[in-house]
PDB file of C-alpha atoms in Angstrom:
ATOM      1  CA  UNK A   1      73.318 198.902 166.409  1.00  0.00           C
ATOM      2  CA  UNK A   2      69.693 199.921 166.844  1.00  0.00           C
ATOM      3  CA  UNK A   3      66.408 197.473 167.468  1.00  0.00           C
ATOM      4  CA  UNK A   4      64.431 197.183 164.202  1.00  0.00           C
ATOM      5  CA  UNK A   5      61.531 194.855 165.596  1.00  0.00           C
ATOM      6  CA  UNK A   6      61.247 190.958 165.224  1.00  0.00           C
ATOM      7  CA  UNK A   7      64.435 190.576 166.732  1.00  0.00           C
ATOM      8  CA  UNK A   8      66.650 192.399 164.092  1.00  0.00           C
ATOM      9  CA  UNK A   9      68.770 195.071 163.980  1.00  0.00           C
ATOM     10  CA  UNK A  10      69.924 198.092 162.265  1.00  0.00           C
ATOM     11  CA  UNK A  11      73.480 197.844 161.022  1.00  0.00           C
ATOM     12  CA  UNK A  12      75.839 201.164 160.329  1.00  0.00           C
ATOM     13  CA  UNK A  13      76.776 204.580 161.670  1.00  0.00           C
ATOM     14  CA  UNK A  14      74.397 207.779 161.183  1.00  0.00           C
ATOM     15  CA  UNK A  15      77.764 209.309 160.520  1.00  0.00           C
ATOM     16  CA  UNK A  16      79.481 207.140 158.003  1.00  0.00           C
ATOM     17  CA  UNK A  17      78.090 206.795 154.092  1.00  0.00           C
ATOM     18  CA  UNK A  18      75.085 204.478 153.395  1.00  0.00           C
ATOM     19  CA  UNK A  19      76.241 200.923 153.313  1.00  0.00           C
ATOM     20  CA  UNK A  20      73.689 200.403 150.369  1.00  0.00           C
ATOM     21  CA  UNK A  21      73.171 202.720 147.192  1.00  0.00           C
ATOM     22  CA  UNK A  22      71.149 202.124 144.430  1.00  0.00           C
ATOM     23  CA  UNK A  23      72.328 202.704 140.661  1.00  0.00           C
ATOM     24  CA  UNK A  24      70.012 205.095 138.340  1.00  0.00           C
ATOM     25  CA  UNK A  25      69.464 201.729 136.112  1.00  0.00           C
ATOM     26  CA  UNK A  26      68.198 200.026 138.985  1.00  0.00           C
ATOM     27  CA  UNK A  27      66.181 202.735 140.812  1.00  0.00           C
ATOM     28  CA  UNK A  28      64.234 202.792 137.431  1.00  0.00           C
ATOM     29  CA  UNK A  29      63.551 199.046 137.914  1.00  0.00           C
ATOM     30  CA  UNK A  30      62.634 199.879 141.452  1.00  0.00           C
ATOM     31  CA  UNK A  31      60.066 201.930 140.358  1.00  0.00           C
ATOM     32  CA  UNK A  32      58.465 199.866 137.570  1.00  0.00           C
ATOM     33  CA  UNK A  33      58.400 197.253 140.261  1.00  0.00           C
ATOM     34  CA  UNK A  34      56.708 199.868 143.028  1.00  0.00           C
ATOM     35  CA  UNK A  35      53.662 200.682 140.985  1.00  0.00           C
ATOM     36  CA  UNK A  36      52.985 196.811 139.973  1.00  0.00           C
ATOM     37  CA  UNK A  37      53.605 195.582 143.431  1.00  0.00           C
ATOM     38  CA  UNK A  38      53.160 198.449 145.912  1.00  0.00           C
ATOM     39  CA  UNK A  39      56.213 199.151 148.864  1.00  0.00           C
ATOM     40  CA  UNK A  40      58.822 196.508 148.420  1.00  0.00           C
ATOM     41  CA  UNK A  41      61.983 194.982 150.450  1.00  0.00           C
ATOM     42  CA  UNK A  42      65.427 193.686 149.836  1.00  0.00           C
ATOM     43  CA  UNK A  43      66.860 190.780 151.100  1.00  0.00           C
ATOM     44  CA  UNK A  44      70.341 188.952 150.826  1.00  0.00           C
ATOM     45  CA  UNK A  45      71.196 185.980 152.074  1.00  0.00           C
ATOM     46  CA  UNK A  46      74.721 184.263 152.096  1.00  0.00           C
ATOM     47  CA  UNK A  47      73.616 181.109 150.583  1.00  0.00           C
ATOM     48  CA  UNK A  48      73.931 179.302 147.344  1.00  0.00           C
ATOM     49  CA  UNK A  49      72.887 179.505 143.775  1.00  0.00           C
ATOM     50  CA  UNK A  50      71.335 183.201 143.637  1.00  0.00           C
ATOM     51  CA  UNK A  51      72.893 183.856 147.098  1.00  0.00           C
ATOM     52  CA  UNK A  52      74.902 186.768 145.679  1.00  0.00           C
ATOM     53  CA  UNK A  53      72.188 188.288 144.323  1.00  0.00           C
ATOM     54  CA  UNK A  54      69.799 190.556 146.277  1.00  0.00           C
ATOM     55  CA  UNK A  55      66.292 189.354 145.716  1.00  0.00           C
ATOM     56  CA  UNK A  56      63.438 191.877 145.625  1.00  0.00           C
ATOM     57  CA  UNK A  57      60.007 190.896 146.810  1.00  0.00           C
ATOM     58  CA  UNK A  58      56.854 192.744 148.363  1.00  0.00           C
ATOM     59  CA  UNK A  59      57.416 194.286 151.861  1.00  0.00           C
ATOM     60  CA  UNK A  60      56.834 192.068 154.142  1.00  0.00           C
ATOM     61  CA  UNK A  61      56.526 189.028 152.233  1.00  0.00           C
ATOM     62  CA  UNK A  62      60.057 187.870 153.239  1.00  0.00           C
ATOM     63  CA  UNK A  63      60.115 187.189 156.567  1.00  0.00           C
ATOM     64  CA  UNK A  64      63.511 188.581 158.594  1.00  0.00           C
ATOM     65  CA  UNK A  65      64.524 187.926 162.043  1.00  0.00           C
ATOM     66  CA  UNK A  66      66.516 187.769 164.665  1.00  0.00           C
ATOM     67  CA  UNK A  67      69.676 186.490 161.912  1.00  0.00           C
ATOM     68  CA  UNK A  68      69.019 189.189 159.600  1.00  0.00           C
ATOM     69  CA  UNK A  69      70.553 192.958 159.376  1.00  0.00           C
ATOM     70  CA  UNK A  70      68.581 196.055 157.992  1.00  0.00           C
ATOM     71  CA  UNK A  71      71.516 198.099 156.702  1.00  0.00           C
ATOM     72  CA  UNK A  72      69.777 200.611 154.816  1.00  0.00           C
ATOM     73  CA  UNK A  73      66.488 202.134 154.434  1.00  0.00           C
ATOM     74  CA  UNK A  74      66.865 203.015 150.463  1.00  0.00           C
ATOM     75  CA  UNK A  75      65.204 206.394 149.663  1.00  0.00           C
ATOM     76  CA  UNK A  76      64.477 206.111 145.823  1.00  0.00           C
ATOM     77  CA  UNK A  77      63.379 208.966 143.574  1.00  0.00           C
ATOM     78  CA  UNK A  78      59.134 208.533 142.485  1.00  0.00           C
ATOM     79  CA  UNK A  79      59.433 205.727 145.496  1.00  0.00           C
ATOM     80  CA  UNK A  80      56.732 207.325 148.232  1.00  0.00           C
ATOM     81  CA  UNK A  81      58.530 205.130 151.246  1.00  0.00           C
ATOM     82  CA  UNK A  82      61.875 203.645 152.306  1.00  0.00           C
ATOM     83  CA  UNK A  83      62.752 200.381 151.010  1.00  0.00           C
ATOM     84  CA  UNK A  84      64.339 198.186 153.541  1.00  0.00           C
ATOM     85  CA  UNK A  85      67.577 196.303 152.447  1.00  0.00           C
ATOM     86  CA  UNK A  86      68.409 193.155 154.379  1.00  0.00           C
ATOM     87  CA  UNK A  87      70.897 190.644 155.016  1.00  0.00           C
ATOM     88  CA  UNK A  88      71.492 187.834 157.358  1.00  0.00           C
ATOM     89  CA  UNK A  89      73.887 188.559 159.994  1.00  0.00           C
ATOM     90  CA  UNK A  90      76.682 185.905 159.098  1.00  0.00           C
ATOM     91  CA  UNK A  91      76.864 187.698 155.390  1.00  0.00           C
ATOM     92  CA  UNK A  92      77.186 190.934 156.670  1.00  0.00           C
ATOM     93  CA  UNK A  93      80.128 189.784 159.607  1.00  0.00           C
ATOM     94  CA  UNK A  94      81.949 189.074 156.327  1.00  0.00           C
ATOM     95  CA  UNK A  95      80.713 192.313 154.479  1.00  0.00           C
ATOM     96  CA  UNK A  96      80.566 194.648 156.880  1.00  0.00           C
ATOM     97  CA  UNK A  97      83.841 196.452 155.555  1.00  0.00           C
ATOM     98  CA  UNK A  98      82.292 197.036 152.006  1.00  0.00           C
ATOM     99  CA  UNK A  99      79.808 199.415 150.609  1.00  0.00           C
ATOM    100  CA  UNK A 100      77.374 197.935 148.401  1.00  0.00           C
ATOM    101  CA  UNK A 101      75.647 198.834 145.326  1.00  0.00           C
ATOM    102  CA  UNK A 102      72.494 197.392 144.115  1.00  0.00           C
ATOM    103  CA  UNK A 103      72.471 196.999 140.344  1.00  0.00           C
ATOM    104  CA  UNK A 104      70.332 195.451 136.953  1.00  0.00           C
ATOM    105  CA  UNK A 105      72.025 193.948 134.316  1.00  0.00           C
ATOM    106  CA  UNK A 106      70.167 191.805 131.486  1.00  0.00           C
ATOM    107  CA  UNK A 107      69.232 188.255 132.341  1.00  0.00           C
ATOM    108  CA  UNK A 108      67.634 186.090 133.774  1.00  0.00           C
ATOM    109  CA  UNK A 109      67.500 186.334 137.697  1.00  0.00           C
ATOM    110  CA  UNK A 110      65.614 184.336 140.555  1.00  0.00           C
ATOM    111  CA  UNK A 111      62.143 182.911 139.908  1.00  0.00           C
ATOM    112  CA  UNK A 112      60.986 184.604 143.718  1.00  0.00           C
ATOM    113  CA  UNK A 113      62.528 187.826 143.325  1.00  0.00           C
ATOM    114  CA  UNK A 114      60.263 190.540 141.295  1.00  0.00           C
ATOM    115  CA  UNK A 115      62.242 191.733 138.775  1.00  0.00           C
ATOM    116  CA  UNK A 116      62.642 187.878 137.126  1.00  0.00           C
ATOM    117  CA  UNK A 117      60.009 188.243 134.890  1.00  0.00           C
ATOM    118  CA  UNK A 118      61.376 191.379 133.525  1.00  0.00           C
ATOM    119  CA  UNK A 119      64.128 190.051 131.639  1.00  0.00           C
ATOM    120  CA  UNK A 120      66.511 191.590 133.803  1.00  0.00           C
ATOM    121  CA  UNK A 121      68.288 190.961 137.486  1.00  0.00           C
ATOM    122  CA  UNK A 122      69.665 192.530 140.295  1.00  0.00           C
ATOM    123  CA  UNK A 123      72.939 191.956 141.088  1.00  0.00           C
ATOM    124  CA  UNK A 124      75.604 193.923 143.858  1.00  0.00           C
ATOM    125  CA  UNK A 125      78.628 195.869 143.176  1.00  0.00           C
ATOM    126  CA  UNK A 126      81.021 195.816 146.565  1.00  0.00           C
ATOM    127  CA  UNK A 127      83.473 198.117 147.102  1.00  0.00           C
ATOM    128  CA  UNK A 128      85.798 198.430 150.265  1.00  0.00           C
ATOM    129  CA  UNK A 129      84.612 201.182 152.870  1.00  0.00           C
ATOM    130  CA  UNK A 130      87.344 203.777 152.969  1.00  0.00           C
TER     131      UNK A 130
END
C-alpha cells in the first residue's frame, strides 16, 4: 500500500483489476454532478442507515484520514480529473476480496450526498475478486 497524504493510504495492486468501476448509468450522473459542482469524491463508510451506499460530495469536502482507504482513482469519460473513491479501513478489511461497482438506481438517496436531489442514488454492486 502506497501513502496518499493525511495519513491514508492507497489500497490495491497496479497489476490486478480496479477494485472500483463505474456503470455507464452512473458515469452519466457523475458528469451532471461534475459541471454543477466542479471535481468531486467518493466516500464509504461501514456504518448505518446509508452506510452501504457510497455518498458523493465535492472534493475535499469530506474529510478522510488516517482510517480511510483510497482504492481507486475513477477515470470517467467528459470527467477532466480522477475522482477519488474512499472507504474507511475496517470496511474495506471486510471487502477487500470483492470488486465493486458504483451504480444509480431511482430513489431517494442521502440528504449529504450530491446526487439526492436528483431523484436518484448511488448504490454498489460487489462481486468476489477472482
Amino acid at each position: 500500500m502506497t501513502a496518499v497524504g493525511d495519513g491514508a493510504v492507497a489500497a490495491g495492486d497496479a497489476a490486478a483489476p480496479p477494485p472500483v468501476t463505474v456503470t455507464p448509468a452512473a458515469a452519466e450522473v457523475i458528469r451532471s454532478l461534475r459541471e454543477r459542482h466542479g471535481p468531486l469524491m467518493f466516500h464509504q463508510s461501514g456504518g448505518c442507515c446509508d452506510g452501504s451506499a457510497p455518498m458523493c460530495y465535492p472534493a475535499g469536502e469530506f474529510r478522510t484520514g488516517s482510517s480511510d482507504v483510497l482504492l481507486a482513482s475513477l477515470e470517467v469519460d467528459g470527467v477532466p480529473e480522477p475522482i477519488g473513491f474512499w472507504m474507511s479501513k475496517s470496511q474495506w478489511e471486510l471487502w477487500r476480496h470483492t470488486r465493486l461497482t458504483v451504480d444509480v438506481v431511482p430513489g431517494r438517496g442521502s440528504g449529504f450526498s450530491l446526487e439526492a436531489p436528483d431523484g436518484v442514488r448511488f448504490l454498489i454492486r460487489s462481486r468476489l475478486a477472482t
